[in-house]
């Protein structure tokens, strides 16, 4: 049970009685993203990518195997990006063949070991950037991929039918250090263990193959965006986000993975809100 | 005053008396990173980048102006990466000229609006990935750049001598949503305001020009790494990190920007520690 739902349950009665302070905790109306009509991403509306960078359909399983193997050469971002680009180069030649794939080693362990965004996601988003010209389509595909990553149990990929199962975990975050530490907690293995590297190489295969499935559908004109940020995150964004009254935050990452949404955070919400309304009036 | 120092001050006496529980709060010895000899990054030891991708010296001011202008075309990652690559293409032709710079639009607002790593840093690190073949050099340069970003007041760049000053802020984070919200708090402007975009376009110029200064020095063989993670972060890493007893976390991001290091977090540190020692014994 999520901390937030727990809190709302416990505060239900008090909240209804004391609408003044608790109103902001209970009173918001998250946009009904889950029930909205899926967004059809029609590539014919987007125009060609500059310099003729066009995606061509690939076999997702072949790419997954390639990404898994590439991980040992240059880590996660290199694995996901290279798994897709190398395959394009092998099957279709130029311009794919000449892309300097080696550069993507920079994204290892959340960019140079810094622990920020998971490199497999950075690599997948870079592929989307290379082939998807229309910003709203790019962002929809990235949202789809990133929200899937936050809630999926990794790894799913197995390098062979007789390969060992390894522990799975859900990250609730797209950040490398959070994702890997969640796996450390689930598996009981150390972060510097061989098993953790195996987990990340399998995860890179998972992300690469999902990206290919998505791009294949996009190139056929059959991709829809059905997966969006959780209602929980949408609730936070509805006030704090760029179209909200506060207009202070831009992002779609799972908020509660880091931020406390307990009573302490919102107890003075009215005063806080007034303050922000003064600071950041939404212009009509 | 940082939360952590404040806490250590308040707990000093009690900590000394009750070494059993408080020992782990007060007793760690962060590695003396700041006093260590600067790491000379000698490019002659690194070997050439694959496929002849070699950096050539640029004028940092010219690149800053270009990055500032490019922001309006494709946001932060595109601005920083394109500011450098387009200039290389203009001055030196191929292979720089044919690089598909358009792809870097994916990094906008922390990757497709998701709010993860600041796009200007993602772009700068991608440039480092393209030209720096040796992993330890890449990681050192990224650490230098990212720790600088966490502690610097942005923006510094001005698009002209008579252009308006805008509010500055320190982010204590390399994440887009944290960095921009800190600026919103400092400036009193909304996240969706024209001024916030102006701030991010100037910041992109700052990051691009610093990256060029760093790469110029690297290509001359005069670059040293003197800037590393803060002692505070080094302290956390010394236990939690991959070479620490717990071995549960990999990363260099400022820990206290998100994580609570108050008594509540460490009060049961001994039990926690034992638990982790059992879970993650450091192999000899």
Coordinates of C-alpha atoms in Angstrom, one line a residue, chain B:
Chain B
X1 CA 24.6 25.9 7.4
X2 CA 24.1 22.5 6.1
X3 CA 21.5 20.3 7.9
X4 CA 24.2 17.7 8.5
X5 CA 26.7 20.0 10.2
X6 CA 23.9 21.4 12.3
X7 CA 23.0 17.9 13.5
X8 CA 26.6 17.0 14.3
X9 CA 27.0 20.2 16.3
X10 CA 23.8 19.5 18.3
X11 CA 24.7 15.9 18.9
X12 CA 28.4 16.3 19.7
X13 CA 28.2 15.8 23.5
X14 CA 25.6 13.0 23.4
X15 CA 27.5 11.3 20.6
X16 CA 30.7 11.2 22.6
X17 CA 29.0 9.8 25.7
X18 CA 26.9 7.2 23.9
X19 CA 29.4 5.9 21.3
X20 CA 27.4 2.7 20.8
X21 CA 24.6 4.2 18.9
X22 CA 26.0 7.5 17.9
X23 CA 29.4 6.2 16.9
X24 CA 28.3 5.6 13.3
X25 CA 27.0 9.1 13.0
X26 CA 30.2 10.7 14.3
X27 CA 32.8 8.1 13.8
X28 CA 33.2 7.7 10.1
X29 CA 36.2 9.0 8.3
X30 CA 35.4 10.4 4.9
X31 CA 38.3 10.0 2.5
X32 CA 40.3 13.3 2.4
X33 CA 39.4 13.9 -1.3
X34 CA 40.0 17.6 -1.1
X35 CA 43.6 17.3 0.1
X36 CA 44.6 14.6 -2.4
X37 CA 47.0 15.4 -5.2
X38 CA 45.1 16.6 -8.2
X39 CA 44.7 13.8 -10.8
X40 CA 46.5 14.7 -14.0
X41 CA 44.5 13.6 -17.0
X42 CA 47.1 12.8 -19.6
X43 CA 45.4 12.2 -23.0
X44 CA 48.5 10.5 -24.4
X45 CA 47.8 7.6 -22.0
X46 CA 44.3 7.2 -23.2
X47 CA 44.6 6.2 -26.8
X48 CA 42.7 7.8 -29.7
X49 CA 38.9 7.7 -29.8
X50 CA 37.4 5.1 -32.0
X51 CA 36.8 6.1 -35.7
X52 CA 39.0 9.1 -35.4
X53 CA 36.7 11.3 -33.2
X54 CA 39.3 13.7 -31.9
X55 CA 38.6 17.0 -30.2
X56 CA 40.0 20.2 -31.6
X57 CA 40.5 23.4 -29.6
X58 CA 37.6 25.9 -29.7
X59 CA 36.9 29.4 -28.4
X60 CA 34.8 29.0 -25.3
X61 CA 33.1 32.5 -25.7
X62 CA 32.0 31.7 -29.3
X63 CA 30.6 28.4 -28.2
X64 CA 28.7 30.0 -25.3
X65 CA 27.0 32.5 -27.7
X66 CA 26.1 29.6 -30.0
X67 CA 24.7 27.5 -27.2
X68 CA 22.6 30.4 -25.9
X69 CA 21.1 30.9 -29.3
X70 CA 20.5 27.2 -30.0
X71 CA 18.5 26.8 -26.8
X72 CA 15.4 28.4 -28.5
X73 CA 15.6 25.8 -31.2
X74 CA 15.8 22.6 -29.2
X75 CA 16.3 23.3 -25.5
X76 CA 19.2 22.5 -23.1
X77 CA 20.9 19.3 -24.2
X78 CA 20.7 20.3 -27.9
X79 CA 22.1 23.8 -27.0
X80 CA 25.2 22.5 -25.1
X81 CA 26.0 19.6 -27.4
X82 CA 25.1 21.6 -30.6
X83 CA 27.0 24.6 -29.4
X84 CA 30.2 22.6 -29.4
X85 CA 29.6 20.2 -32.3
X86 CA 28.3 22.8 -34.7
X87 CA 31.4 25.0 -34.0
X88 CA 33.7 22.0 -34.7
X89 CA 31.8 21.4 -37.9
X90 CA 32.1 25.0 -39.0
X91 CA 35.8 25.3 -38.3
X92 CA 37.0 21.8 -39.2
X93 CA 34.4 20.1 -41.4
X94 CA 34.0 16.4 -41.2
X95 CA 33.4 14.2 -39.3
X96 CA 31.9 16.8 -37.0
X97 CA 29.6 18.3 -39.7
X98 CA 27.7 15.1 -40.3
X99 CA 26.9 14.4 -36.7
X100 CA 23.1 14.2 -36.3
X101 CA 22.9 17.0 -33.7
X102 CA 19.1 17.1 -34.0
X103 CA 18.9 13.9 -31.9
X104 CA 20.0 15.8 -28.7
X105 CA 16.6 17.5 -28.5
X106 CA 15.5 14.4 -26.6
X107 CA 17.3 15.7 -23.5
X108 CA 15.0 18.7 -23.0
X109 CA 13.8 19.3 -19.5
X110 CA 15.5 16.3 -18.0
X111 CA 14.8 13.9 -20.9
X112 CA 11.5 14.5 -22.7
X113 CA 10.1 16.7 -19.9
X114 CA 10.6 13.9 -17.3
X115 CA 12.7 16.1 -15.0
X116 CA 15.8 13.8 -14.6
X117 CA 19.3 15.0 -15.3
X118 CA 19.8 18.6 -16.5
X119 CA 20.0 18.5 -20.3
X120 CA 22.9 20.8 -20.5
X121 CA 24.9 18.3 -18.4
X122 CA 23.7 15.4 -20.4
X123 CA 24.8 17.2 -23.5
X124 CA 28.2 18.1 -22.0
X125 CA 28.8 14.5 -20.9
X126 CA 27.8 13.3 -24.3
X127 CA 30.5 15.5 -25.9
X128 CA 33.0 14.1 -23.3
X129 CA 31.8 10.6 -24.4
X130 CA 32.4 11.4 -28.0
X131 CA 36.0 12.6 -27.5
X132 CA 37.5 11.0 -24.4
X133 CA 38.3 7.4 -24.9
X134 CA 39.6 6.5 -21.4
X135 CA 36.8 5.7 -18.9
X136 CA 38.7 7.0 -15.8
X137 CA 39.3 10.3 -17.7
X138 CA 35.7 10.5 -18.8
X139 CA 34.4 9.9 -15.3
X140 CA 36.8 12.4 -13.8
X141 CA 35.7 15.1 -16.2
X142 CA 32.1 14.3 -15.6
X143 CA 32.6 14.4 -11.8
X144 CA 34.4 17.8 -12.2
X145 CA 31.6 19.2 -14.2
X146 CA 28.7 17.8 -12.2
X147 CA 30.1 18.8 -8.8
X148 CA 30.8 22.3 -10.2
X149 CA 27.1 22.5 -11.4
X150 CA 25.8 21.4 -7.9
X151 CA 27.6 24.3 -6.1
X152 CA 27.7 27.1 -8.7
X153 CA 25.3 30.1 -8.9
X154 CA 23.6 30.1 -12.3
X155 CA 23.3 31.7 -14.7
X156 CA 26.6 33.6 -15.1
X157 CA 26.5 34.1 -18.9
X158 CA 25.0 37.3 -20.2
X159 CA 24.0 37.5 -23.9
X160 CA 25.3 41.1 -24.2
X161 CA 27.0 43.7 -22.1
X162 CA 23.7 45.6 -21.8
X163 CA 21.5 42.6 -21.2
X164 CA 19.5 42.4 -18.0
X165 CA 20.7 40.6 -14.9
X166 CA 18.5 37.8 -13.8
X167 CA 18.2 36.0 -10.5
X168 CA 20.9 33.4 -9.7
X169 CA 20.4 30.2 -7.7
X170 CA 22.5 27.2 -6.5
X171 CA 20.9 23.9 -7.3
X172 CA 22.7 21.4 -4.9
X173 CA 21.5 18.9 -7.5
X174 CA 22.2 17.8 -11.1
X175 CA 18.5 17.0 -11.7
X176 CA 16.5 19.3 -14.0
X177 CA 13.4 19.6 -11.8
X178 CA 15.4 20.4 -8.6
X179 CA 17.7 22.9 -10.4
X180 CA 14.8 24.8 -12.0
X181 CA 12.6 24.8 -8.9
X182 CA 15.5 26.2 -6.9
X183 CA 15.6 29.0 -9.4
X184 CA 11.9 29.5 -9.2
X185 CA 12.2 29.9 -5.4
X186 CA 15.1 32.3 -5.8
X187 CA 13.5 34.4 -8.5
X188 CA 9.8 34.4 -7.6
X189 CA 9.0 33.6 -11.2
X190 CA 6.9 30.7 -12.5
X191 CA 8.4 27.6 -14.0
X192 CA 6.6 28.2 -17.2
X193 CA 7.7 31.8 -17.4
X194 CA 9.8 33.4 -20.2
X195 CA 12.4 34.3 -17.5
X196 CA 12.9 30.7 -16.6
X197 CA 13.6 29.8 -20.2
X198 CA 16.0 32.7 -20.4
X199 CA 17.7 31.3 -17.2
X200 CA 18.1 27.8 -18.7
X201 CA 19.4 29.2 -22.1
X202 CA 22.1 31.2 -20.2
X203 CA 22.9 28.2 -18.0
X204 CA 23.3 26.1 -21.2
X205 CA 25.9 28.6 -22.4
X206 CA 27.7 28.4 -19.0
X207 CA 27.9 24.6 -19.1
X208 CA 29.0 24.6 -22.8
X209 CA 31.8 27.1 -22.2
X210 CA 33.1 25.3 -19.2
X211 CA 33.1 22.0 -21.1
X212 CA 35.1 23.6 -23.9
X213 CA 37.6 25.1 -21.4
X214 CA 38.0 21.6 -19.9
X215 CA 38.4 19.9 -23.3
X216 CA 40.9 22.5 -24.4
X217 CA 43.0 21.8 -21.4
X218 CA 42.6 18.1 -21.9
X219 CA 43.8 18.3 -25.5
X220 CA 46.9 20.3 -24.4
X221 CA 47.6 17.7 -21.6
X222 CA 47.2 20.3 -18.9
X223 CA 43.9 19.2 -17.3
X224 CA 43.8 18.2 -13.7
X225 CA 40.9 17.0 -11.6
X226 CA 40.7 19.0 -8.5
X227 CA 37.0 19.1 -7.9
X228 CA 35.4 16.0 -6.4
X229 CA 32.2 15.1 -4.5
X230 CA 31.8 17.1 -1.3
X231 CA 33.1 15.7 2.0
X232 CA 29.5 15.4 3.0
X233 CA 28.7 13.1 0.1
X234 CA 32.0 11.3 0.5
X235 CA 31.0 10.6 4.1
X236 CA 27.8 8.9 3.0
X237 CA 29.5 7.0 0.3
X238 CA 32.2 5.7 2.7
X239 CA 29.7 3.4 4.4
X240 CA 26.8 3.1 1.9
X241 CA 28.8 3.2 -1.3
X242 CA 30.2 0.3 -3.4
X243 CA 33.5 0.1 -1.5
X244 CA 31.8 0.6 1.8
X245 CA 30.7 -2.0 4.3
X246 CA 27.1 -1.7 3.2
X247 CA 27.9 -1.8 -0.5
X248 CA 24.4 -0.8 -1.4
X249 CA 24.6 2.4 -3.4
X250 CA 26.5 3.5 -6.5
X251 CA 26.6 7.2 -7.3
X252 CA 28.1 10.6 -6.6
X253 CA 25.0 12.9 -6.6
X254 CA 24.7 15.2 -3.6
X255 CA 23.0 12.8 -1.1
X256 CA 21.5 15.4 1.2
X257 CA 19.6 17.2 -1.6
X258 CA 17.0 14.4 -1.3
X259 CA 17.9 12.2 1.7
X260 CA 17.4 12.9 5.3
X261 CA 20.5 12.5 7.4
X262 CA 18.9 13.5 10.7
X263 CA 18.8 11.4 13.9
X264 CA 15.8 9.5 12.7
X265 CA 17.8 8.2 9.8
X266 CA 20.8 7.0 11.7
X267 CA 19.5 6.4 15.2
X268 CA 19.3 2.7 14.7
X269 CA 22.5 2.8 12.6
X270 CA 24.1 0.0 14.6
X271 CA 21.3 -2.5 14.0
X272 CA 21.0 -1.3 10.4
X273 CA 24.7 -1.8 9.9
X274 CA 24.8 -5.3 11.3
X275 CA 21.9 -6.1 9.1
X276 CA 23.7 -4.9 6.1
X277 CA 26.9 -6.5 7.1
X278 CA 25.1 -9.7 7.1
X279 CA 23.4 -9.0 3.8
X280 CA 26.4 -7.6 2.0
X281 CA 29.6 -8.9 3.5
X282 CA 32.6 -7.2 1.8
X283 CA 34.5 -10.0 0.2
X284 CA 38.3 -10.0 0.9

